[in-house]
Tab-separated table of C-alpha atoms and ligand atoms in Angstrom:
chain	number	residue	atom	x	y	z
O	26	UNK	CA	152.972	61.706	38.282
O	27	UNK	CA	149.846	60.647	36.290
O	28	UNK	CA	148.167	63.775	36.652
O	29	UNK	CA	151.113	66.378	35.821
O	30	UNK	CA	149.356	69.108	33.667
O	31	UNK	CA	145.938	68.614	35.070
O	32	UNK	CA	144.108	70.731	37.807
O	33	UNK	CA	141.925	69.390	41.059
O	34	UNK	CA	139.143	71.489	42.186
O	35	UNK	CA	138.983	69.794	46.091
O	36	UNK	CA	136.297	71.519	48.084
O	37	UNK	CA	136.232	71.770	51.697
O	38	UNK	CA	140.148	70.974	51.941
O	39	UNK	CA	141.260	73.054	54.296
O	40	UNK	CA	141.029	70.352	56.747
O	41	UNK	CA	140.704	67.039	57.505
O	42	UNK	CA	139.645	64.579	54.603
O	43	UNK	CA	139.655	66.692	51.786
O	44	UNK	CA	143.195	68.410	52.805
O	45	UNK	CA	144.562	64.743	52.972
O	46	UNK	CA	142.920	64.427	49.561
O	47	UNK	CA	144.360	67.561	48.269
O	48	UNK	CA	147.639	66.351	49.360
O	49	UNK	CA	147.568	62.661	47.213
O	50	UNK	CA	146.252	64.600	44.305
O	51	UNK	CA	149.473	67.316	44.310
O	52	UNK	CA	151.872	64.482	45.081
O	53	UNK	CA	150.345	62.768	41.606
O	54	UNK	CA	151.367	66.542	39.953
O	55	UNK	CA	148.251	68.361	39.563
O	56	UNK	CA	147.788	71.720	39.887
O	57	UNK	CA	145.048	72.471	43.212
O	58	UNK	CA	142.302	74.233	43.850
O	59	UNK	CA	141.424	74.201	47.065
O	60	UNK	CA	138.362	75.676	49.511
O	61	UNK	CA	137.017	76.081	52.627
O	62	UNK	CA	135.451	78.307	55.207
O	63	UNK	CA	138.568	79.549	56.351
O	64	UNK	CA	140.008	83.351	56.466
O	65	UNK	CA	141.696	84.367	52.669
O	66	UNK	CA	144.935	84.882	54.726
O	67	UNK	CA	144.942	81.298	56.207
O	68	UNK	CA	143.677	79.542	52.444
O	69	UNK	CA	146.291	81.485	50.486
O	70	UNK	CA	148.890	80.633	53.546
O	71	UNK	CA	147.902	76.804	53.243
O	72	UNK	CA	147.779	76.762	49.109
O	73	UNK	CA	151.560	78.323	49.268
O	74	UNK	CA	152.545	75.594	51.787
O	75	UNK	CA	151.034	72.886	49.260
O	76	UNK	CA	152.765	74.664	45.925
O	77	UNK	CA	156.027	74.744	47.708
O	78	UNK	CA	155.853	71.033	49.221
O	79	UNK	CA	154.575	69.464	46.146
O	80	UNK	CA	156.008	71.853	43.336
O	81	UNK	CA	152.317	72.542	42.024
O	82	UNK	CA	150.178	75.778	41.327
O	83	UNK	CA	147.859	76.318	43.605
O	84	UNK	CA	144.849	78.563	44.520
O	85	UNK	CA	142.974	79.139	47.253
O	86	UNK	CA	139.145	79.589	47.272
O	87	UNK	CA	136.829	81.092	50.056
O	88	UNK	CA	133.542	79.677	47.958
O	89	UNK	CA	130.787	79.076	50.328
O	90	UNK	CA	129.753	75.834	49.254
O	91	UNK	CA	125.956	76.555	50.504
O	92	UNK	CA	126.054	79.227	47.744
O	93	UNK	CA	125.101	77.949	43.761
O	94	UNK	CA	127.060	81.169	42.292
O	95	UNK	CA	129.952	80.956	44.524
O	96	UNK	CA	130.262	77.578	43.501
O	97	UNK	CA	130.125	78.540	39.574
O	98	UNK	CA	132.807	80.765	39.828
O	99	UNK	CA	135.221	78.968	41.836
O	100	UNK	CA	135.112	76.112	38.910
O	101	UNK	CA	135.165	79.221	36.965
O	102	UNK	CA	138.180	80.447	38.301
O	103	UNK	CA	140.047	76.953	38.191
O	104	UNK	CA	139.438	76.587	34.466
O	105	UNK	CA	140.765	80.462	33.693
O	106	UNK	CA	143.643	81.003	36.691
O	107	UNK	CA	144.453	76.903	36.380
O	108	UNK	CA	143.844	75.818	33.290
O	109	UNK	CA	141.320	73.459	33.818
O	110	UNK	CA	138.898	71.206	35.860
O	111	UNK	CA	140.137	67.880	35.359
O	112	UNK	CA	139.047	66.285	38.733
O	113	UNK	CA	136.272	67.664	40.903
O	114	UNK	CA	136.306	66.253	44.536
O	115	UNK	CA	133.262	66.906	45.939
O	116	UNK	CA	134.090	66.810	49.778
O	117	UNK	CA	132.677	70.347	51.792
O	118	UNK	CA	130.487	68.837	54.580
O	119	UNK	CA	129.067	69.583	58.016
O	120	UNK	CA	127.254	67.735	60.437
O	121	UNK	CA	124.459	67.935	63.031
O	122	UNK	CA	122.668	65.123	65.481
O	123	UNK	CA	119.422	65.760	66.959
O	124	UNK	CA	116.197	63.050	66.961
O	125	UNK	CA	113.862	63.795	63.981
O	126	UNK	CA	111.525	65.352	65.892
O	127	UNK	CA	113.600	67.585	67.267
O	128	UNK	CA	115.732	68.114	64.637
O	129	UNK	CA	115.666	72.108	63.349
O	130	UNK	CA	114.859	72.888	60.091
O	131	UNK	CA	117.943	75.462	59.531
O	132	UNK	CA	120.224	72.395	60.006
O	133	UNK	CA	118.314	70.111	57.587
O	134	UNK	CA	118.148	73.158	54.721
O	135	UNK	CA	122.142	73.145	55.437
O	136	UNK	CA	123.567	69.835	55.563
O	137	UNK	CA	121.637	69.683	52.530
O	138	UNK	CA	122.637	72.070	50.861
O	139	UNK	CA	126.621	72.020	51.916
O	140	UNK	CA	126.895	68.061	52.238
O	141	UNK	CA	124.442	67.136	49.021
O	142	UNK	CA	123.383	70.165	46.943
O	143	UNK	CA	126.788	71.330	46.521
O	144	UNK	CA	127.840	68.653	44.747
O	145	UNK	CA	125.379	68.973	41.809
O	146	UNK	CA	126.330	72.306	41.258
O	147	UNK	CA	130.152	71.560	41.150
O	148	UNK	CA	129.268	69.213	38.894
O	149	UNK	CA	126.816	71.375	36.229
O	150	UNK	CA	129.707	73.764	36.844
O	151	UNK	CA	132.311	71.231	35.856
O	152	UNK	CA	130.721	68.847	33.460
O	153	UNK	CA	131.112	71.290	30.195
O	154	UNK	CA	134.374	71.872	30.207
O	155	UNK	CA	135.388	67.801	31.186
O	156	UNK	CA	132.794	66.887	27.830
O	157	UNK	CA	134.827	68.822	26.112
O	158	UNK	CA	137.852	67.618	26.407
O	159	UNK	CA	136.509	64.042	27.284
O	160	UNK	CA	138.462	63.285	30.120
O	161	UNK	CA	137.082	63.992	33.767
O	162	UNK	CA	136.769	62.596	37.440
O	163	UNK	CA	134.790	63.234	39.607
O	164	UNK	CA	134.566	61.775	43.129
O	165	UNK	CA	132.092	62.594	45.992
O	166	UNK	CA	132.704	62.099	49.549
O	167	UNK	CA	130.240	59.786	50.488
O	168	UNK	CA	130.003	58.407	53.883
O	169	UNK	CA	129.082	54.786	55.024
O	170	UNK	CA	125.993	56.911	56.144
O	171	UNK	CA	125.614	57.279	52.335
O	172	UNK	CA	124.742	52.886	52.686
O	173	UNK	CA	123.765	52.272	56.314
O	174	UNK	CA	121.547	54.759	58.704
O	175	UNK	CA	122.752	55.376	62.387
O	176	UNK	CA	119.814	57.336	64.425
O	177	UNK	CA	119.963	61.479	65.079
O	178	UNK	CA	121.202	61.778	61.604
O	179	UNK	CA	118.192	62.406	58.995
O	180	UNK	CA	119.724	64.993	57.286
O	181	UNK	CA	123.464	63.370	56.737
O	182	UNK	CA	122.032	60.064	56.251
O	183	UNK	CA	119.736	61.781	53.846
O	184	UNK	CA	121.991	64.081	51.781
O	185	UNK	CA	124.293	60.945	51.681
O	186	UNK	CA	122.397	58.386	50.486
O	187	UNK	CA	121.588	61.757	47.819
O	188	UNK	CA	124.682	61.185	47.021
O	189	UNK	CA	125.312	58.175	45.989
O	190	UNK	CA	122.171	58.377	43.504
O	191	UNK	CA	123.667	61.636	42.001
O	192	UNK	CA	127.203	59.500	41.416
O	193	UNK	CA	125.698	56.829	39.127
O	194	UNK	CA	122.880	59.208	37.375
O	195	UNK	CA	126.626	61.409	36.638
O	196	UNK	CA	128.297	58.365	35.649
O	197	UNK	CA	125.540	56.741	33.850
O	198	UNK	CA	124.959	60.360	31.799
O	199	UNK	CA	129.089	60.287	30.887
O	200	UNK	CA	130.129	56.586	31.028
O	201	UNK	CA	131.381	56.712	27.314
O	202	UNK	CA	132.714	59.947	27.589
O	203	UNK	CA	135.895	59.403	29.459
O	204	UNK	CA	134.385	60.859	32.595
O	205	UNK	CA	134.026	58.977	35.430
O	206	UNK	CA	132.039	59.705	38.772
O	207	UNK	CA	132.380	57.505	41.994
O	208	UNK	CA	131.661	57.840	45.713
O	209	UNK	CA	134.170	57.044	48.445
O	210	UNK	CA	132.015	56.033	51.790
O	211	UNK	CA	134.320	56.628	54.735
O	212	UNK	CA	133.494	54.840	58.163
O	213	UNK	CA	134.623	57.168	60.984
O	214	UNK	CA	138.438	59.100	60.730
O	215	UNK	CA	139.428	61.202	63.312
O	216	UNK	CA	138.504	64.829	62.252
O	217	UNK	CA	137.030	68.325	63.156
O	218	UNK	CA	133.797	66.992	61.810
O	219	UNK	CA	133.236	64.151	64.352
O	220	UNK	CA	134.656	66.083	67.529
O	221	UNK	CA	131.300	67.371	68.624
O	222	UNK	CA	130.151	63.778	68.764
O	223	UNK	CA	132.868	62.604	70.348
O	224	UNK	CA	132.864	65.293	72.910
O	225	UNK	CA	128.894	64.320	73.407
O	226	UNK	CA	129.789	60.580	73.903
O	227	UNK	CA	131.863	62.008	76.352
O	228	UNK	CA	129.489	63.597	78.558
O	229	UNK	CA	126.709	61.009	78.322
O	230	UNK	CA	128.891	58.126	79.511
O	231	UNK	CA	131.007	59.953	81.425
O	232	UNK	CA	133.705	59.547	80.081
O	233	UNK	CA	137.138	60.861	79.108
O	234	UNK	CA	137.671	62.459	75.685
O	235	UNK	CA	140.093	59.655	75.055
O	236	UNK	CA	137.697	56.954	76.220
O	237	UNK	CA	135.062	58.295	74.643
O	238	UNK	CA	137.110	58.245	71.235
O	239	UNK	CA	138.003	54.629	72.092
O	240	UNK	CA	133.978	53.831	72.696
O	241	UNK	CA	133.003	56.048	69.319
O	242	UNK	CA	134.993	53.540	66.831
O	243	UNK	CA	134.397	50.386	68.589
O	244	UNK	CA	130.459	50.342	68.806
O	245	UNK	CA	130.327	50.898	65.092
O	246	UNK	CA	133.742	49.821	63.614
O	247	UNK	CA	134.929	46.119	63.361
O	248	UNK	CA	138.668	47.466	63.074
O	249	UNK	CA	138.484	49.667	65.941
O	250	UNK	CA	140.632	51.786	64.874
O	251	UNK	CA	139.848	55.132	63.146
O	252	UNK	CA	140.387	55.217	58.896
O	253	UNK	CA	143.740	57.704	58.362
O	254	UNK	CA	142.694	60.648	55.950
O	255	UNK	CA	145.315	59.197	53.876
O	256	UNK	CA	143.825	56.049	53.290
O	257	UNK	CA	140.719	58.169	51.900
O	258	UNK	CA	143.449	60.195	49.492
O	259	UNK	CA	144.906	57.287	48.459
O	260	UNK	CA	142.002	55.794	46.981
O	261	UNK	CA	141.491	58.976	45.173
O	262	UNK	CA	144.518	59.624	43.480
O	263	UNK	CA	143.949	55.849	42.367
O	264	UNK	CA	140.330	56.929	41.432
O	265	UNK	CA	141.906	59.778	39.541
O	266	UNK	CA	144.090	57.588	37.702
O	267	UNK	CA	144.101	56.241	34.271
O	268	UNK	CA	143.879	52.143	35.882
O	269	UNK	CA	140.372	52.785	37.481
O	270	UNK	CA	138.800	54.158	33.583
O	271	UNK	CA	136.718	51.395	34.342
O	272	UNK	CA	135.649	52.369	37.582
O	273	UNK	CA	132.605	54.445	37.330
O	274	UNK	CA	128.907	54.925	39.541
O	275	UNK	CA	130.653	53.110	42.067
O	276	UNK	CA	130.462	53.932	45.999
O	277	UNK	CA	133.232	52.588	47.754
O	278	UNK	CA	133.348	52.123	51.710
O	279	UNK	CA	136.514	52.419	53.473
O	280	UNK	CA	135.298	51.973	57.091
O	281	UNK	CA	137.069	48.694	58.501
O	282	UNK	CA	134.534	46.625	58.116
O	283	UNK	CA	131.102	48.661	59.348
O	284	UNK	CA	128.727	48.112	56.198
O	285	UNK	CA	129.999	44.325	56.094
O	286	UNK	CA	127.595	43.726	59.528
Y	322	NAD	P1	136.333	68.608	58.443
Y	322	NAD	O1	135.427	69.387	59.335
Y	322	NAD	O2	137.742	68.352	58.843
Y	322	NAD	O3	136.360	69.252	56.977
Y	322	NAD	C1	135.253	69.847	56.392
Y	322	NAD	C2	135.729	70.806	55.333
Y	322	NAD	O4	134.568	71.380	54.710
Y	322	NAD	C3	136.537	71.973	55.894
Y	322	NAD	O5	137.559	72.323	54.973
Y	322	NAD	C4	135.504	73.079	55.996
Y	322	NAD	O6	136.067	74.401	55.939
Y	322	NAD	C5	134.686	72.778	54.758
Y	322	NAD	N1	133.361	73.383	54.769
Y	322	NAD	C6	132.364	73.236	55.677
Y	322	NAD	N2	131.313	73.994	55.331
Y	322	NAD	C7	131.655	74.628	54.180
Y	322	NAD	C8	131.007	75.552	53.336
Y	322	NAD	N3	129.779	76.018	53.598
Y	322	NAD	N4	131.669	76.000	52.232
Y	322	NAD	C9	132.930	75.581	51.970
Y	322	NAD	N5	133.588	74.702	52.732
Y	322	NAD	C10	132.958	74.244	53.830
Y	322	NAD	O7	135.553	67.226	58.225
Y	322	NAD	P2	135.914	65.876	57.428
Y	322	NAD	O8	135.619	64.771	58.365
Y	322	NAD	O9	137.234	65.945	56.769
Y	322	NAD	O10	134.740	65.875	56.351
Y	322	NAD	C11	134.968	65.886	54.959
Y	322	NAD	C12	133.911	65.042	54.297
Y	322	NAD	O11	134.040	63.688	54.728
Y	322	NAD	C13	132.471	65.453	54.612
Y	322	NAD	O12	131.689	65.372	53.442
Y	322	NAD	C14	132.036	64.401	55.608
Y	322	NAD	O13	130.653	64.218	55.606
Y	322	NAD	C15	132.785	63.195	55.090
Y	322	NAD	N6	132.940	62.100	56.035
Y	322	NAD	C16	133.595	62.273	57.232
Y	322	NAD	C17	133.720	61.189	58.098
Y	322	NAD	C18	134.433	61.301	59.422
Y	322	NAD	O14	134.343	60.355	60.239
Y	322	NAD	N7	135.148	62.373	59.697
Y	322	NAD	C19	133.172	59.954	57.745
Y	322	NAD	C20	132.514	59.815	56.529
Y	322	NAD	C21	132.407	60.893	55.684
């Protein structure tokens, strides 16, 4: 239990990724903060399950991660209802595919702002209270789009590759402050994110959804198989952990074997 006593602000762990993240970071005892864009019912319903599986106080918050002041005062509200913001995961993201060209602007100003911009302000939010007390973590869901482009993807690739910069200017800024900041660059896992894509794949080859999942992972994956949300919260509870002190401005893929062609 090497983080008993400490509190995770996870955002965008309602689902997928960041709920699997969520999950290794209770199961190492901290306390949780979670978020998404999900209905208060639904996030308080999902932070009770959590509590009572993994004997941790948790909270839920609606924070809209495309909003600077929400942002603030859900790291706000950790530090005062939970006693702290020990480790920040910044996860929230959306996506969109279109050519350049075509690509509309309203999508660009978002998945900047929910899948790049967030982040810094979680992090001004955060950093204070973690100098303080010199111990922190933070750790950004990257992407292996945050190393390698694929086409229909300027903004994603974009706010990305973002960052990855932003993890080593925040670990350069804190490296002997006992705060850490890395980047964890997942190939493709099998969530809500992707299922537009897949469902696209679909209809352009004609294929079933099955197939088309099959096709998906295999064009860009060496593995072909899909990375388990698990495998992504295991590497941050070890992130989180007092071995990887060392570990900092880092951005790690876990995408069996994509960025190694
Ligand atoms: P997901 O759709 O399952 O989860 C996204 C989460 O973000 C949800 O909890 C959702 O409610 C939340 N969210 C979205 N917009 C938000 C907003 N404005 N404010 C607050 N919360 C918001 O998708 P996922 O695949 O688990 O994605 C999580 C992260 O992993 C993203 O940053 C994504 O880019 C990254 N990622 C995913 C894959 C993949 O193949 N699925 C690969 C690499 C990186």
């Amino acid at each position: 239990m090497s983080l008993a006593g400490k509190t995770a602000v996870v955002t965008g762990s309602t689902s997928g990724i960041g709920l699997a993240v969520a999950r290794a970071l209770a199961a190492d005892g901290a306390k949780l903060m979670i978020n998404g864009l999900v209905s208060r019912q639904e996030g308080d319903a999902l932070a009770s399950e959590l509590a009572q599986e993994f004997g941790v106080q948790t909270r839920f918050s609606p924070a809209d991660m495309s909003d600077p002041d929400q942002i603030q005062a859900m790291v706000e509200e950790a530090i005062r209802e939970l006693g702290g913001v020990d480790v920040l995961v910044n996860n929230a993201g959306i996506q969109h595919t279109a050519a350049t060209e075509d690509f509309p602007r309203a999508k660009w100003d978002a998945i900047i702002g929910i899948n790049l911009s967030s982040a810094f302000h979680a992090i001004q939010a955060a950093l204070p209270h973690m100098q303080k007390q010199g111990w922190g973590r933070i750790i950004n869901t990257g992407s292996v789009h945050a190393l390698v482009a694929s086409v229909n993807k300027a903004a994603y690739v974009a706010a990305k590759h973002g960052i990855v910069g932003l993890t080593k200017v925040v670990a350069l800024e804190n490296a002997d402050r006992g705060i850490t900041c890395n980047a964890i660059c997942p190939g493709w896992v099998l969530t809500p994110l992707i299922e537009q894509q897949i469902k696209d794949l679909g209809a352009r080859e004609n294929l079933s959804i099955d197939e088309a999942k099959v096709e998906l992972v295999r064009h860009k994956q060496p593995s072909k198989t899909f990375v388990q949300p698990e495998q992504i919260g295991a590497l941050a509870s070890f992130l989180a952990s007092d071995a990887a002190s060392a570990m900092t401005g880092t951005a790690l893929p876990v995408d069996g074997g994509w960025t190694a062609q």
